[in-house]
Structure formats: structure tokens, C-alpha cells
């Protein structure tokens, strides 16, 4: 069990650690380029490659997506009520409570915990989460609705294309499979390294509030993951993926949006850093729980 | 038809990735070559070496055979290049490294990997590592006019090779966490190098077409002839023979241009050689592959 947990956690710790050390050493790092390489090139190829390589039944893929929609909705409702009761600005703090790091951290975690099948389900969650971030999340921060950003994201097109292959149950030609597999190799390491760099650069303001909200994000996420996996009757890999993904720390995107719209960026940054740090520390226990089945 | 599909599966990833790089540069998107090179050489390449040799159990004899074949190739390239340049009164510091050191990384590794899988990649990595050591010692010394070992000591690939040799000699089975982490980080190398190649090609210009074409043809034909002859002379079995031939016949490596620029040895001329030999090589690659498959 210990070796299994190490096999999952080591790649994530080491890659993010390299990014962190890179940032601390002030080595040249072009975040715009790396994000571009990872999110516009690597991840779309990884998604296409993973979804077309496997015999993932489209219904199972859709069920996981449905379960995560429920997770997001429940997070949203509970988060909204909690923020209202505490008298906190929901425009600033609701998205970081709702939207977890399902990409940078969730994808590699599910890949190494459950193999390619786990990655395929984790992608399903990631798609829902990204769509939510760029619609509900962004408009909560902005105070207005602007779904156009979503159309610029290659994610939706790639998933649509992959679904055609999945539903038609045909395989892409070898040249396409090879190309997307090799370019997809950029996605996860680049994302993790840039997560590490971001951690080394983000400054934390107001420790207490950020800590409380981080604990709410992680505790609420884990509880909802368990309950909703049960309510949807998920078992095995699908259950593990929903629980892991629901319990991820606050996504870095939230910080970028909070900064852009000036919604308490210092405190949202604190949530990103603190929830990620706590998550790293508690990951072995979470994995132990999930891998037990 | 079968062969065409097989060829497309090997050549397409190389073309498409380099094409992405070209397009990236053409649309003027940010590309920081320093960051990519640094990530590839300091993190990716050493991890790819470790991951591949942890997965492929190469025998000591096979490793020794490939090392000897590679060293012989580079020695003969050096002899021929020196003689031809002397005879045609061309600058040795400017042109010799380009004739000696082919593009065994960005182009050689993916071609060998897609043609022969992990076994092919392992052997190609041996040839590549010798080339990297050679480029940073002999190549840099020829361009600079003096020996500088500083580059070599700073190359993490050297330490990765030393560790890989220990793994081979002790027949060690590496733990899963080690394999997962190095595989993930090693996955950066091929796509990042190919995209960087495309970006560089977009920026390079040909200064004197005739000389660049002549020297490019010399690089490619000499590479092919020597690679073939070494395979015969050492009576190599099919796989190492194919790898030696493919790696030897690669176009001029982009690293030669970097050193030419650093030491101001006709960088414009070297750029022309890189561009032209790579272009010719793209056309010749299918024929070369038909020979070895």
C-alpha cells in the first residue's frame, strides 16, 4: 500500500517541487508560454489520446460528468449559504470554494492512482469543471455573464471530436494517435511545473480567513464527493475519481480571475496556496482511503 | 498500403510537431527558447534516459556495442569533415561541428521510438548521449578554438547516464514511483524539442544557398554511408543496425547553430545548413525508413 501511494504522490510532489525550486531560484520561466503549451496544446492532445485509446463506454463517461455537475451544484449552494452567514463577499470567495484544481493536480493524481481508465474519468470531471470555471466562475468574479471565453478554449472542440470516436467506437489512424500521444506528454508535467512556479510566486494575505476557507473547500469537497458518488451508485474507479477530484484544493485559475477583476486577490491567493499545501500534506491519507475501495 | 500507414505513423508526429512550432512562430505567439531548452536539458532529457533504461533491460553487451558503433561514427564523421573542409579551404571551426553532429535528439529520438518502440528508443538514446557529450566538448572546443569542459559538468544528462549504467550493471528493478516520475518528466523532451525545432526553423535564413546545399548534402550522404558501413563492419544485428543508420543520417543539429552563434563562427552559414539539411531530410525520411523497416 505504501509503495502504491508513493507511486501516485511522488510524480506530483517532484514535478511541482521542480517548479517551486525553479521559481525560488528565479530561473527564467515564461508562464504565458508554458501555460499555452500545456493548456492549448498538451492537454487537448492528452484528452484526445486518452479518450480514443481506451474502450471507455460513453455512458460511463457521461455518468461521471453528471455526478460532477451535482458536486459543483452542491458546492455552489453550500458555499453561497456559508459565505452569506459569515457575511463574506460571495463575488470573491464563491468560485474558489466551488472550483477545485481538477486539471493540474486532479489529472495526474487520477492517472497514477487508477491508470488510463482513471485519467479518462478525471478528464470528464475536468471538462465540467473547466466549463463551470469559464462560465459561472468567471461571471461571478466579473459580475456579468460572458460565455465567449469558453468558445476560445480548445477543450470543448477536442472533447466533441473524441466523443465522435468514442460513440462511433472507431480508432483514430496510427499517425494521429502517435502525434496526439507524444504532444499530450507535454500536458501534465508542464501543468505541474507551472503549479509549482505559481506556488513559489503567490503572496499570501490574511492567513486566518484563507485558512478557514481552505478548510471549508477541502472538507466540503471530500464530503460531497463521498455522498454524491454514493447517491449516483458509483463504484471502483469512477467512485475513486469523483472523491479525489471533489477533494482537490482551490484551482489556480480562481486567483488569476480574482486578480483580473480585483476581487480580494490577496485572500484568494491565500486560499490557493494554503489549500494546496494542506492537500499535499493530507494526500497520502486521502489516497489510502480511496484506494481501499 | 500497409507500409504507407506504417511510415505515416512514424513521420507524421515529427512533421506535425515541427509544423506546430513553425505555426507558433508565424502567428507571433510567445516562445521563450531559453526556458524550453533549459527544461529539456536540465529536467526532461535526464528523466527520459532514466525512465527508458528503467523500463528497457538493455544488456551490458548491447550497451557496449552501441557505444562503440556510435563512437566510431563520430570519429569517422570528424575525419571526413576535417579532410573535406581542408581540401576545399573552408573554415574548420565554422563548419566541422555541423558536419559531425547530427540531429539525434529532436528528430532521431521520435523517429527511432515510433519505428522501433522503447527498445529502439533505448539504443537511440545511447547514440544521442554520445552526441550530446561530443557537442558540448569536441563541438564547443572546435567552435571556440579551445577546450572548455565547463559545459559538460553542468549537463545533468551525464549524471543520468552514469546512473543508468549502474542500473544496467546491477540489473536493478526501479520502484514504481521512480518510473512514474521520470516517465512523466521525460515526456516533455520529444514534443518540446520538435516544437522548438519548428520555431527555430521559422527564424533561420539561408545566406549562401550553394554552399549550404553542398554541405547539407555532404552531412546527409556521409551520415548515411558511414552509418551503413559501421553496421556492416561491426556485423550489427537488425535493430542496432537500423538505429545506427537512422541516427547517423540525421540533418545538422540545431545545437551547432547555438555554438556558432556563441563563438561567432559564421552563424548565418550554419543556420542555412540546419534549415536546408532538415528540409531535405524531411523528404528523405520515408525512403530511409523503408530501408530499415
mmCIF file of N, CA and C in Angstrom, chain A residues 79-168:
data_model
loop_
_atom_site.group_PDB
_atom_site.id
_atom_site.type_symbol
_atom_site.label_atom_id
_atom_site.label_comp_id
_atom_site.label_asym_id
_atom_site.label_seq_id
_atom_site.Cartn_x
_atom_site.Cartn_y
_atom_site.Cartn_z
ATOM 1 N N UNK A 79 -21.620 26.644 -0.446
ATOM 2 C CA UNK A 79 -20.680 27.763 -0.390
ATOM 3 C C UNK A 79 -21.402 29.099 -0.272
ATOM 4 N N UNK A 80 -22.462 29.247 -1.071
ATOM 5 C CA UNK A 80 -23.220 30.502 -1.064
ATOM 6 C C UNK A 80 -23.815 30.774 0.312
ATOM 7 N N UNK A 81 -24.453 29.752 0.885
ATOM 8 C CA UNK A 81 -25.074 29.904 2.208
ATOM 9 C C UNK A 81 -24.013 30.220 3.256
ATOM 10 N N UNK A 82 -22.899 29.483 3.218
ATOM 11 C CA UNK A 82 -21.843 29.685 4.218
ATOM 12 C C UNK A 82 -21.286 31.103 4.138
ATOM 13 N N UNK A 83 -21.059 31.583 2.925
ATOM 14 C CA UNK A 83 -20.497 32.929 2.766
ATOM 15 C C UNK A 83 -21.499 33.993 3.226
ATOM 16 N N UNK A 84 -22.773 33.762 2.923
ATOM 17 C CA UNK A 84 -23.808 34.701 3.353
ATOM 18 C C UNK A 84 -23.865 34.781 4.878
ATOM 19 N N UNK A 85 -23.842 33.612 5.538
ATOM 20 C CA UNK A 85 -23.904 33.557 7.002
ATOM 21 C C UNK A 85 -22.702 34.253 7.614
ATOM 22 N N UNK A 86 -21.513 34.071 6.975
ATOM 23 C CA UNK A 86 -20.299 34.672 7.523
ATOM 24 C C UNK A 86 -20.164 36.129 7.109
ATOM 25 N N UNK A 87 -21.087 36.600 6.269
ATOM 26 C CA UNK A 87 -21.028 37.985 5.821
ATOM 27 C C UNK A 87 -19.839 38.281 4.933
ATOM 28 N N UNK A 88 -19.423 37.278 4.121
ATOM 29 C CA UNK A 88 -18.280 37.483 3.225
ATOM 30 C C UNK A 88 -18.762 37.709 1.797
ATOM 31 N N UNK A 89 -17.930 38.433 1.042
ATOM 32 C CA UNK A 89 -18.247 38.728 -0.359
ATOM 33 C C UNK A 89 -18.321 37.457 -1.185
ATOM 34 N N UNK A 90 -19.490 37.124 -1.691
ATOM 35 C CA UNK A 90 -19.543 35.880 -2.457
ATOM 36 C C UNK A 90 -18.964 36.036 -3.852
ATOM 37 N N UNK A 91 -18.924 37.288 -4.347
ATOM 38 C CA UNK A 91 -18.316 37.528 -5.657
ATOM 39 C C UNK A 91 -16.824 37.150 -5.682
ATOM 40 N N UNK A 92 -16.192 37.255 -4.532
ATOM 41 C CA UNK A 92 -14.763 36.948 -4.465
ATOM 42 C C UNK A 92 -14.516 35.513 -4.030
ATOM 43 N N UNK A 93 -15.324 35.010 -3.083
ATOM 44 C CA UNK A 93 -14.950 33.750 -2.444
ATOM 45 C C UNK A 93 -15.737 32.528 -2.906
ATOM 46 N N UNK A 94 -16.839 32.747 -3.623
ATOM 47 C CA UNK A 94 -17.606 31.571 -4.035
ATOM 48 C C UNK A 94 -16.853 30.716 -5.082
ATOM 49 N N UNK A 95 -16.333 31.323 -6.160
ATOM 50 C CA UNK A 95 -15.630 30.476 -7.131
ATOM 51 C C UNK A 95 -14.475 29.656 -6.531
ATOM 52 N N UNK A 96 -13.602 30.261 -5.705
ATOM 53 C CA UNK A 96 -12.531 29.421 -5.151
ATOM 54 C C UNK A 96 -13.034 28.316 -4.215
ATOM 55 N N UNK A 97 -14.235 28.485 -3.660
ATOM 56 C CA UNK A 97 -14.791 27.393 -2.839
ATOM 57 C C UNK A 97 -15.336 26.277 -3.733
ATOM 58 N N UNK A 98 -15.861 26.667 -4.897
ATOM 59 C CA UNK A 98 -16.544 25.702 -5.758
ATOM 60 C C UNK A 98 -15.581 24.979 -6.694
ATOM 61 N N UNK A 99 -14.663 25.754 -7.318
ATOM 62 C CA UNK A 99 -13.860 25.169 -8.387
ATOM 63 C C UNK A 99 -12.489 24.709 -7.909
ATOM 64 N N UNK A 100 -12.316 23.393 -7.966
ATOM 65 C CA UNK A 100 -11.110 22.762 -7.445
ATOM 66 C C UNK A 100 -10.096 22.553 -8.564
ATOM 67 N N UNK A 101 -8.885 22.241 -8.158
ATOM 68 C CA UNK A 101 -7.806 22.053 -9.119
ATOM 69 C C UNK A 101 -7.902 20.682 -9.800
ATOM 70 N N UNK A 102 -8.895 20.547 -10.690
ATOM 71 C CA UNK A 102 -9.154 19.258 -11.338
ATOM 72 C C UNK A 102 -8.205 18.965 -12.490
ATOM 73 N N UNK A 103 -7.461 19.999 -12.920
ATOM 74 C CA UNK A 103 -6.510 19.803 -14.009
ATOM 75 C C UNK A 103 -5.118 19.510 -13.498
ATOM 76 N N UNK A 104 -4.396 20.569 -13.119
ATOM 77 C CA UNK A 104 -3.006 20.439 -12.644
ATOM 78 C C UNK A 104 -2.800 19.282 -11.687
ATOM 79 N N UNK A 105 -3.713 19.157 -10.725
ATOM 80 C CA UNK A 105 -3.480 18.165 -9.690
ATOM 81 C C UNK A 105 -4.353 16.929 -9.883
ATOM 82 N N UNK A 106 -5.613 17.163 -10.257
ATOM 83 C CA UNK A 106 -6.550 16.048 -10.369
ATOM 84 C C UNK A 106 -6.188 15.045 -11.460
ATOM 85 N N UNK A 107 -5.780 15.550 -12.625
ATOM 86 C CA UNK A 107 -5.491 14.627 -13.728
ATOM 87 C C UNK A 107 -4.327 13.676 -13.420
ATOM 88 N N UNK A 108 -3.150 14.204 -13.010
ATOM 89 C CA UNK A 108 -2.061 13.259 -12.720
ATOM 90 C C UNK A 108 -2.389 12.327 -11.559
ATOM 91 N N UNK A 109 -3.087 12.874 -10.558
ATOM 92 C CA UNK A 109 -3.436 12.064 -9.392
ATOM 93 C C UNK A 109 -4.275 10.854 -9.815
ATOM 94 N N UNK A 110 -5.320 11.104 -10.611
ATOM 95 C CA UNK A 110 -6.208 10.017 -11.028
ATOM 96 C C UNK A 110 -5.487 9.076 -11.994
ATOM 97 N N UNK A 111 -4.593 9.633 -12.842
ATOM 98 C CA UNK A 111 -3.827 8.778 -13.757
ATOM 99 C C UNK A 111 -2.990 7.778 -12.981
ATOM 100 N N UNK A 112 -2.238 8.271 -11.996
ATOM 101 C CA UNK A 112 -1.322 7.368 -11.299
ATOM 102 C C UNK A 112 -2.047 6.483 -10.295
ATOM 103 N N UNK A 113 -3.198 6.946 -9.782
ATOM 104 C CA UNK A 113 -3.954 6.117 -8.846
ATOM 105 C C UNK A 113 -4.722 5.015 -9.581
ATOM 106 N N UNK A 114 -5.280 5.331 -10.761
ATOM 107 C CA UNK A 114 -6.180 4.378 -11.420
ATOM 108 C C UNK A 114 -5.838 4.094 -12.874
ATOM 109 N N UNK A 115 -4.669 4.520 -13.332
ATOM 110 C CA UNK A 115 -4.275 4.235 -14.705
ATOM 111 C C UNK A 115 -5.061 5.034 -15.728
ATOM 112 N N UNK A 116 -5.010 4.591 -16.994
ATOM 113 C CA UNK A 116 -5.641 5.340 -18.079
ATOM 114 C C UNK A 116 -7.151 5.463 -17.914
ATOM 115 N N UNK A 117 -7.773 4.443 -17.339
ATOM 116 C CA UNK A 117 -9.213 4.495 -17.095
ATOM 117 C C UNK A 117 -9.544 5.630 -16.123
ATOM 118 N N UNK A 118 -8.716 5.750 -15.081
ATOM 119 C CA UNK A 118 -8.876 6.832 -14.111
ATOM 120 C C UNK A 118 -8.697 8.183 -14.775
ATOM 121 N N UNK A 119 -7.699 8.261 -15.667
ATOM 122 C CA UNK A 119 -7.450 9.524 -16.369
ATOM 123 C C UNK A 119 -8.654 9.898 -17.228
ATOM 124 N N UNK A 120 -9.229 8.907 -17.897
ATOM 125 C CA UNK A 120 -10.388 9.185 -18.762
ATOM 126 C C UNK A 120 -11.546 9.773 -17.945
ATOM 127 N N UNK A 121 -11.838 9.176 -16.773
ATOM 128 C CA UNK A 121 -12.902 9.719 -15.926
ATOM 129 C C UNK A 121 -12.525 11.089 -15.365
ATOM 130 N N UNK A 122 -11.230 11.237 -15.026
ATOM 131 C CA UNK A 122 -10.770 12.527 -14.485
ATOM 132 C C UNK A 122 -10.934 13.621 -15.531
ATOM 133 N N UNK A 123 -10.761 13.256 -16.808
ATOM 134 C CA UNK A 123 -10.949 14.225 -17.898
ATOM 135 C C UNK A 123 -12.402 14.662 -17.960
ATOM 136 N N UNK A 124 -13.308 13.704 -17.781
ATOM 137 C CA UNK A 124 -14.732 14.013 -17.776
ATOM 138 C C UNK A 124 -15.043 15.077 -16.716
ATOM 139 N N UNK A 125 -14.465 14.890 -15.520
ATOM 140 C CA UNK A 125 -14.639 15.869 -14.443
ATOM 141 C C UNK A 125 -14.017 17.203 -14.829
ATOM 142 N N UNK A 126 -12.826 17.139 -15.404
ATOM 143 C CA UNK A 126 -12.078 18.335 -15.766
ATOM 144 C C UNK A 126 -12.859 19.185 -16.772
ATOM 145 N N UNK A 127 -13.533 18.518 -17.708
ATOM 146 C CA UNK A 127 -14.317 19.245 -18.704
ATOM 147 C C UNK A 127 -15.439 20.026 -18.027
ATOM 148 N N UNK A 128 -16.187 19.336 -17.143
ATOM 149 C CA UNK A 128 -17.271 20.004 -16.412
ATOM 150 C C UNK A 128 -16.727 21.177 -15.611
ATOM 151 N N UNK A 129 -15.625 20.916 -14.933
ATOM 152 C CA UNK A 129 -15.034 21.923 -14.071
ATOM 153 C C UNK A 129 -14.557 23.130 -14.876
ATOM 154 N N UNK A 130 -13.948 22.877 -16.045
ATOM 155 C CA UNK A 130 -13.459 23.984 -16.875
ATOM 156 C C UNK A 130 -14.619 24.805 -17.417
ATOM 157 N N UNK A 131 -15.644 24.111 -17.895
ATOM 158 C CA UNK A 131 -16.813 24.829 -18.415
ATOM 159 C C UNK A 131 -17.402 25.686 -17.301
ATOM 160 N N UNK A 132 -17.535 25.115 -16.119
ATOM 161 C CA UNK A 132 -18.061 25.852 -14.968
ATOM 162 C C UNK A 132 -17.189 27.057 -14.632
ATOM 163 N N UNK A 133 -15.869 26.853 -14.603
ATOM 164 C CA UNK A 133 -14.952 27.942 -14.258
ATOM 165 C C UNK A 133 -15.090 29.104 -15.223
ATOM 166 N N UNK A 134 -15.165 28.762 -16.533
ATOM 167 C CA UNK A 134 -15.182 29.830 -17.531
ATOM 168 C C UNK A 134 -16.568 30.447 -17.721
ATOM 169 N N UNK A 135 -17.606 29.835 -17.159
ATOM 170 C CA UNK A 135 -18.934 30.449 -17.255
ATOM 171 C C UNK A 135 -19.345 31.001 -15.888
ATOM 172 N N UNK A 136 -19.758 30.098 -14.977
ATOM 173 C CA UNK A 136 -20.229 30.542 -13.659
ATOM 174 C C UNK A 136 -19.109 31.246 -12.889
ATOM 175 N N UNK A 137 -17.926 30.620 -12.878
ATOM 176 C CA UNK A 137 -16.824 31.170 -12.089
ATOM 177 C C UNK A 137 -16.449 32.559 -12.546
ATOM 178 N N UNK A 138 -16.177 32.653 -13.832
ATOM 179 C CA UNK A 138 -15.739 33.925 -14.392
ATOM 180 C C UNK A 138 -16.813 35.005 -14.233
ATOM 181 N N UNK A 139 -18.086 34.634 -14.475
ATOM 182 C CA UNK A 139 -19.105 35.685 -14.390
ATOM 183 C C UNK A 139 -19.386 36.071 -12.943
ATOM 184 N N UNK A 140 -19.133 35.176 -11.989
ATOM 185 C CA UNK A 140 -19.269 35.563 -10.592
ATOM 186 C C UNK A 140 -18.229 36.622 -10.237
ATOM 187 N N UNK A 141 -16.999 36.380 -10.654
ATOM 188 C CA UNK A 141 -15.950 37.373 -10.401
ATOM 189 C C UNK A 141 -16.242 38.670 -11.143
ATOM 190 N N UNK A 142 -16.639 38.548 -12.429
ATOM 191 C CA UNK A 142 -16.780 39.722 -13.278
ATOM 192 C C UNK A 142 -18.056 40.499 -12.968
ATOM 193 N N UNK A 143 -19.060 39.814 -12.425
ATOM 194 C CA UNK A 143 -20.330 40.456 -12.153
ATOM 195 C C UNK A 143 -21.185 40.559 -13.404
ATOM 196 N N UNK A 144 -20.736 39.930 -14.487
ATOM 197 C CA UNK A 144 -21.536 39.907 -15.721
ATOM 198 C C UNK A 144 -21.267 38.580 -16.424
ATOM 199 N N UNK A 145 -22.160 38.243 -17.358
ATOM 200 C CA UNK A 145 -22.038 36.933 -17.992
ATOM 201 C C UNK A 145 -21.351 37.063 -19.358
ATOM 202 N N UNK A 146 -20.251 36.365 -19.541
ATOM 203 C CA UNK A 146 -19.516 36.447 -20.810
ATOM 204 C C UNK A 146 -19.048 35.058 -21.233
ATOM 205 N N UNK A 147 -19.935 34.301 -21.881
ATOM 206 C CA UNK A 147 -19.582 32.916 -22.197
ATOM 207 C C UNK A 147 -18.629 32.784 -23.389
ATOM 208 N N UNK A 148 -18.248 33.928 -23.997
ATOM 209 C CA UNK A 148 -17.399 33.865 -25.185
ATOM 210 C C UNK A 148 -16.048 33.219 -24.926
ATOM 211 N N UNK A 149 -15.517 33.464 -23.711
ATOM 212 C CA UNK A 149 -14.192 32.943 -23.374
ATOM 213 C C UNK A 149 -14.161 31.435 -23.587
ATOM 214 N N UNK A 150 -15.299 30.815 -23.293
ATOM 215 C CA UNK A 150 -15.397 29.370 -23.387
ATOM 216 C C UNK A 150 -15.157 28.894 -24.816
ATOM 217 N N UNK A 151 -15.656 29.673 -25.768
ATOM 218 C CA UNK A 151 -15.549 29.263 -27.168
ATOM 219 C C UNK A 151 -14.106 29.298 -27.668
ATOM 220 N N UNK A 152 -13.279 30.084 -26.982
ATOM 221 C CA UNK A 152 -11.875 30.169 -27.402
ATOM 222 C C UNK A 152 -11.058 29.007 -26.846
ATOM 223 N N UNK A 153 -11.625 28.271 -25.903
ATOM 224 C CA UNK A 153 -10.912 27.173 -25.267
ATOM 225 C C UNK A 153 -10.984 25.930 -26.168
ATOM 226 N N UNK A 154 -9.819 25.389 -26.554
ATOM 227 C CA UNK A 154 -9.835 24.240 -27.465
ATOM 228 C C UNK A 154 -10.437 22.976 -26.835
ATOM 229 N N UNK A 155 -10.574 23.009 -25.501
ATOM 230 C CA UNK A 155 -11.062 21.855 -24.753
ATOM 231 C C UNK A 155 -12.355 21.269 -25.304
ATOM 232 N N UNK A 156 -13.355 22.164 -25.498
ATOM 233 C CA UNK A 156 -14.676 21.693 -25.918
ATOM 234 C C UNK A 156 -14.630 21.009 -27.279
ATOM 235 N N UNK A 157 -13.856 21.581 -28.198
ATOM 236 C CA UNK A 157 -13.792 21.027 -29.546
ATOM 237 C C UNK A 157 -13.131 19.656 -29.529
ATOM 238 N N UNK A 158 -12.073 19.554 -28.715
ATOM 239 C CA UNK A 158 -11.349 18.289 -28.655
ATOM 240 C C UNK A 158 -12.226 17.194 -28.051
ATOM 241 N N UNK A 159 -12.947 17.559 -26.987
ATOM 242 C CA UNK A 159 -13.817 16.567 -26.359
ATOM 243 C C UNK A 159 -14.917 16.139 -27.332
ATOM 244 N N UNK A 160 -15.464 17.110 -28.061
ATOM 245 C CA UNK A 160 -16.516 16.786 -29.037
ATOM 246 C C UNK A 160 -15.977 15.813 -30.083
ATOM 247 N N UNK A 161 -14.768 16.082 -30.564
ATOM 248 C CA UNK A 161 -14.147 15.216 -31.570
ATOM 249 C C UNK A 161 -13.904 13.813 -30.994
ATOM 250 N N UNK A 162 -13.376 13.787 -29.757
ATOM 251 C CA UNK A 162 -13.099 12.492 -29.122
ATOM 252 C C UNK A 162 -14.396 11.711 -28.921
ATOM 253 N N UNK A 163 -15.474 12.423 -28.579
ATOM 254 C CA UNK A 163 -16.759 11.745 -28.360
ATOM 255 C C UNK A 163 -17.266 11.093 -29.646
ATOM 256 N N UNK A 164 -16.997 11.738 -30.784
ATOM 257 C CA UNK A 164 -17.380 11.141 -32.066
ATOM 258 C C UNK A 164 -16.710 9.774 -32.216
ATOM 259 N N UNK A 165 -15.412 9.730 -31.905
ATOM 260 C CA UNK A 165 -14.682 8.464 -31.984
ATOM 261 C C UNK A 165 -15.219 7.454 -30.964
ATOM 262 N N UNK A 166 -15.503 7.945 -29.739
ATOM 263 C CA UNK A 166 -15.958 7.046 -28.672
ATOM 264 C C UNK A 166 -17.317 6.444 -28.994
ATOM 265 N N UNK A 167 -18.244 7.311 -29.445
ATOM 266 C CA UNK A 167 -19.597 6.841 -29.708
ATOM 267 C C UNK A 167 -19.614 5.948 -30.940
ATOM 268 N N UNK A 168 -18.827 6.339 -31.963
ATOM 269 C CA UNK A 168 -18.753 5.522 -33.167
ATOM 270 C C UNK A 168 -17.908 4.274 -32.964
#
